[in-house]
Amino acid sequence: MKLQNKSLVFFFSLLISTFSFAQKKVASPAETVSGKINGATITIKYGSPSVKGRAIWGALVPYDKVWRAGANDATTFETDKTITIEGKQLPAGKYSFFVIPNEKESIVIFNKEAKQWGSYDYKESNDQLRVVVKNKKADALVEKLEYKIQENKIELRWENWIIGFEVK
């Protein structure tokens, strides 16, 4: 009988600790945004970190280095039809999405290796497309990194920057 009671106590302790662990907030929760541009369905999956009072551009996210454009796994960008990004063709498919930020402009990268952790194993030789875009200043602080799919453009918004590119 005592062994049975100890087993029950252990079971319920394990159940409660598992439930408590599952309830904890994730620092950079997984987000998905989807929309249509020119008949193409575009889906972006990313980890959404918060500013939390930190300097982001040129600090947490260094200039002139490949960044995963989110947190945790590399951000993925999927389109079900061929689209044009800043005048250059991107075939239908699923890509990892990276950014190389700089003070005035950023390089936006669509890489053929869709499943990657961060940018640690990034290989430029797997790039499908690279475009250079001008950074814009946001009107207000954007605390959590977010992507916006609009009528003819996509924007990455975080802290005081907007990195956007034209899509047709």
mmCIF file of C-alpha atoms in Angstrom:
data_model
loop_
_atom_site.group_PDB
_atom_site.id
_atom_site.type_symbol
_atom_site.label_atom_id
_atom_site.label_comp_id
_atom_site.label_asym_id
_atom_site.label_seq_id
_atom_site.Cartn_x
_atom_site.Cartn_y
_atom_site.Cartn_z
ATOM 1 C CA MET A 1 0.000 0.000 0.000
ATOM 2 C CA LYS A 2 2.836 2.405 0.832
ATOM 3 C CA LEU A 3 4.509 1.785 -2.541
ATOM 4 C CA GLN A 4 1.206 2.516 -4.278
ATOM 5 C CA ASN A 5 0.850 5.840 -2.434
ATOM 6 C CA LYS A 6 4.437 6.827 -3.270
ATOM 7 C CA SER A 7 3.786 5.974 -6.913
ATOM 8 C CA LEU A 8 0.646 8.115 -6.940
ATOM 9 C CA VAL A 9 2.468 11.022 -5.293
ATOM 10 C CA PHE A 10 5.291 10.710 -7.830
ATOM 11 C CA PHE A 11 2.815 10.523 -10.728
ATOM 12 C CA PHE A 12 0.891 13.628 -9.616
ATOM 13 C CA SER A 13 4.122 15.549 -8.919
ATOM 14 C CA LEU A 14 5.337 14.728 -12.402
ATOM 15 C CA LEU A 15 1.987 15.717 -13.901
ATOM 16 C CA ILE A 16 1.956 19.075 -12.067
ATOM 17 C CA SER A 17 5.567 19.902 -12.980
ATOM 18 C CA THR A 18 4.912 19.014 -16.634
ATOM 19 C CA PHE A 19 1.824 21.231 -16.668
ATOM 20 C CA SER A 20 3.762 24.091 -15.018
ATOM 21 C CA PHE A 21 6.564 23.772 -17.578
ATOM 22 C CA ALA A 22 4.044 23.861 -20.433
ATOM 23 C CA GLN A 23 2.494 27.056 -19.029
ATOM 24 C CA LYS A 24 5.769 29.036 -18.965
ATOM 25 C CA LYS A 25 6.035 31.821 -21.507
ATOM 26 C CA VAL A 26 8.452 31.259 -24.355
ATOM 27 C CA ALA A 27 10.966 34.091 -24.755
ATOM 28 C CA SER A 28 10.571 34.213 -28.543
ATOM 29 C CA PRO A 29 7.279 32.504 -29.428
ATOM 30 C CA ALA A 30 6.762 30.924 -32.834
ATOM 31 C CA GLU A 31 4.571 33.048 -35.103
ATOM 32 C CA THR A 32 3.070 32.513 -38.551
ATOM 33 C CA VAL A 33 1.747 35.147 -40.924
ATOM 34 C CA SER A 34 0.095 34.340 -44.234
ATOM 35 C CA GLY A 35 -1.378 36.405 -47.041
ATOM 36 C CA LYS A 36 -1.885 36.724 -50.774
ATOM 37 C CA ILE A 37 -0.013 38.904 -53.236
ATOM 38 C CA ASN A 38 -0.911 38.693 -56.947
ATOM 39 C CA GLY A 39 -2.654 35.345 -56.415
ATOM 40 C CA ALA A 40 0.318 33.755 -54.616
ATOM 41 C CA THR A 41 -0.160 32.538 -51.055
ATOM 42 C CA ILE A 42 2.834 33.554 -48.963
ATOM 43 C CA THR A 43 3.516 32.120 -45.503
ATOM 44 C CA ILE A 44 6.255 33.310 -43.157
ATOM 45 C CA LYS A 45 7.119 31.338 -40.002
ATOM 46 C CA TYR A 46 9.452 32.910 -37.459
ATOM 47 C CA GLY A 47 10.423 33.212 -33.804
ATOM 48 C CA SER A 48 9.309 36.606 -32.490
ATOM 49 C CA PRO A 49 11.782 38.067 -29.977
ATOM 50 C CA SER A 50 11.083 41.237 -27.988
ATOM 51 C CA VAL A 51 13.235 44.334 -27.665
ATOM 52 C CA LYS A 52 13.144 44.274 -23.829
ATOM 53 C CA GLY A 53 14.998 47.603 -23.638
ATOM 54 C CA ARG A 54 17.939 46.314 -25.687
ATOM 55 C CA ALA A 55 19.639 48.006 -28.635
ATOM 56 C CA ILE A 56 18.833 45.772 -31.609
ATOM 57 C CA TRP A 57 20.362 46.962 -34.889
ATOM 58 C CA GLY A 58 24.146 47.053 -34.849
ATOM 59 C CA ALA A 59 24.175 45.509 -31.357
ATOM 60 C CA LEU A 60 22.070 42.385 -30.636
ATOM 61 C CA VAL A 61 21.792 41.963 -34.425
ATOM 62 C CA PRO A 62 25.250 42.967 -35.705
ATOM 63 C CA TYR A 63 25.742 44.871 -38.926
ATOM 64 C CA ASP A 64 27.198 43.057 -41.941
ATOM 65 C CA LYS A 65 26.498 39.534 -40.622
ATOM 66 C CA VAL A 66 23.903 37.004 -41.746
ATOM 67 C CA TRP A 67 20.964 37.017 -39.322
ATOM 68 C CA ARG A 68 18.133 34.434 -39.202
ATOM 69 C CA ALA A 69 15.499 37.228 -39.363
ATOM 70 C CA GLY A 70 13.854 36.036 -36.158
ATOM 71 C CA ALA A 71 14.730 33.762 -33.256
ATOM 72 C CA ASN A 72 15.474 30.053 -32.852
ATOM 73 C CA ASP A 73 15.026 28.214 -36.187
ATOM 74 C CA ALA A 74 15.762 30.232 -39.288
ATOM 75 C CA THR A 75 12.704 32.102 -40.507
ATOM 76 C CA THR A 76 10.970 30.343 -43.410
ATOM 77 C CA PHE A 77 9.333 32.001 -46.392
ATOM 78 C CA GLU A 78 7.006 29.931 -48.563
ATOM 79 C CA THR A 79 5.189 30.844 -51.760
ATOM 80 C CA ASP A 80 2.915 28.560 -53.767
ATOM 81 C CA LYS A 81 3.541 30.477 -57.021
ATOM 82 C CA THR A 82 6.521 32.153 -58.645
ATOM 83 C CA ILE A 83 6.700 35.786 -57.504
ATOM 84 C CA THR A 84 8.917 38.777 -58.191
ATOM 85 C CA ILE A 85 10.908 40.294 -55.325
ATOM 86 C CA GLU A 86 12.306 43.762 -56.059
ATOM 87 C CA GLY A 87 12.141 42.940 -59.776
ATOM 88 C CA LYS A 88 13.844 39.526 -59.485
ATOM 89 C CA GLN A 89 12.049 36.196 -59.873
ATOM 90 C CA LEU A 90 11.645 33.808 -56.912
ATOM 91 C CA PRO A 91 10.298 30.371 -57.904
ATOM 92 C CA ALA A 92 7.493 28.744 -55.900
ATOM 93 C CA GLY A 93 8.900 26.893 -52.904
ATOM 94 C CA LYS A 94 9.945 27.044 -49.280
ATOM 95 C CA TYR A 95 13.070 28.973 -48.322
ATOM 96 C CA SER A 96 14.950 29.994 -45.230
ATOM 97 C CA PHE A 97 14.891 33.782 -44.998
ATOM 98 C CA PHE A 98 17.928 35.742 -43.841
ATOM 99 C CA VAL A 99 18.897 39.396 -43.609
ATOM 100 C CA ILE A 100 22.302 41.069 -43.574
ATOM 101 C CA PRO A 101 21.541 44.452 -41.986
ATOM 102 C CA ASN A 102 23.576 47.609 -42.290
ATOM 103 C CA GLU A 103 22.919 51.176 -41.173
ATOM 104 C CA LYS A 104 21.232 52.329 -44.406
ATOM 105 C CA GLU A 105 20.325 49.179 -46.314
ATOM 106 C CA SER A 106 19.926 45.456 -45.844
ATOM 107 C CA ILE A 107 20.479 42.405 -47.999
ATOM 108 C CA VAL A 108 17.418 40.144 -48.015
ATOM 109 C CA ILE A 109 18.215 36.491 -48.734
ATOM 110 C CA PHE A 110 16.052 33.545 -49.803
ATOM 111 C CA ASN A 111 18.057 30.366 -49.227
ATOM 112 C CA LYS A 112 17.140 26.967 -50.722
ATOM 113 C CA GLU A 113 17.946 25.112 -47.457
ATOM 114 C CA ALA A 114 14.588 25.723 -45.721
ATOM 115 C CA LYS A 115 15.183 23.805 -42.472
ATOM 116 C CA GLN A 116 18.049 25.380 -40.509
ATOM 117 C CA TRP A 117 18.699 26.242 -36.880
ATOM 118 C CA GLY A 118 19.566 29.925 -36.775
ATOM 119 C CA SER A 119 22.144 30.958 -39.328
ATOM 120 C CA TYR A 120 24.970 28.768 -38.044
ATOM 121 C CA ASP A 121 25.023 26.428 -41.061
ATOM 122 C CA TYR A 122 24.049 29.080 -43.616
ATOM 123 C CA LYS A 123 25.763 28.615 -46.967
ATOM 124 C CA GLU A 124 25.729 31.420 -49.523
ATOM 125 C CA SER A 125 26.044 28.797 -52.270
ATOM 126 C CA ASN A 126 22.449 27.728 -51.444
ATOM 127 C CA ASP A 127 20.993 31.198 -52.007
ATOM 128 C CA GLN A 128 18.144 31.279 -54.507
ATOM 129 C CA LEU A 129 17.839 35.066 -54.450
ATOM 130 C CA ARG A 130 19.433 38.141 -52.844
ATOM 131 C CA VAL A 131 18.130 41.694 -53.061
ATOM 132 C CA VAL A 132 19.273 44.947 -51.473
ATOM 133 C CA VAL A 133 16.634 47.178 -49.876
ATOM 134 C CA LYS A 134 16.720 50.500 -48.030
ATOM 135 C CA ASN A 135 15.870 50.426 -44.323
ATOM 136 C CA LYS A 136 13.093 52.711 -43.107
ATOM 137 C CA LYS A 137 12.573 54.235 -39.694
ATOM 138 C CA ALA A 138 9.423 53.072 -37.888
ATOM 139 C CA ASP A 139 7.002 55.718 -36.588
ATOM 140 C CA ALA A 140 6.936 54.049 -33.157
ATOM 141 C CA LEU A 141 8.788 51.337 -31.250
ATOM 142 C CA VAL A 142 7.871 47.818 -32.395
ATOM 143 C CA GLU A 143 8.479 45.709 -29.265
ATOM 144 C CA LYS A 144 7.946 42.230 -30.769
ATOM 145 C CA LEU A 145 9.433 41.364 -34.146
ATOM 146 C CA GLU A 146 6.657 41.050 -36.716
ATOM 147 C CA TYR A 147 6.150 40.494 -40.423
ATOM 148 C CA LYS A 148 3.429 42.267 -42.410
ATOM 149 C CA ILE A 149 2.202 40.960 -45.767
ATOM 150 C CA GLN A 150 0.550 43.822 -47.620
ATOM 151 C CA GLU A 151 -0.918 44.373 -51.082
ATOM 152 C CA ASN A 152 2.426 44.540 -52.908
ATOM 153 C CA LYS A 153 5.107 44.403 -50.215
ATOM 154 C CA ILE A 154 6.334 42.518 -47.205
ATOM 155 C CA GLU A 155 7.842 44.191 -44.165
ATOM 156 C CA LEU A 156 9.931 42.964 -41.259
ATOM 157 C CA ARG A 157 9.302 45.377 -38.354
ATOM 158 C CA TRP A 158 11.298 45.466 -35.144
ATOM 159 C CA GLU A 159 12.495 48.092 -32.701
ATOM 160 C CA ASN A 160 12.775 51.272 -34.780
ATOM 161 C CA TRP A 161 13.327 49.716 -38.232
ATOM 162 C CA ILE A 162 11.231 48.493 -41.121
ATOM 163 C CA ILE A 163 12.970 46.274 -43.674
ATOM 164 C CA GLY A 164 10.548 45.997 -46.571
ATOM 165 C CA PHE A 165 10.614 44.678 -50.106
ATOM 166 C CA GLU A 166 8.306 44.902 -53.112
ATOM 167 C CA VAL A 167 6.489 41.744 -54.200
ATOM 168 C CA LYS A 168 4.620 41.198 -57.475
#
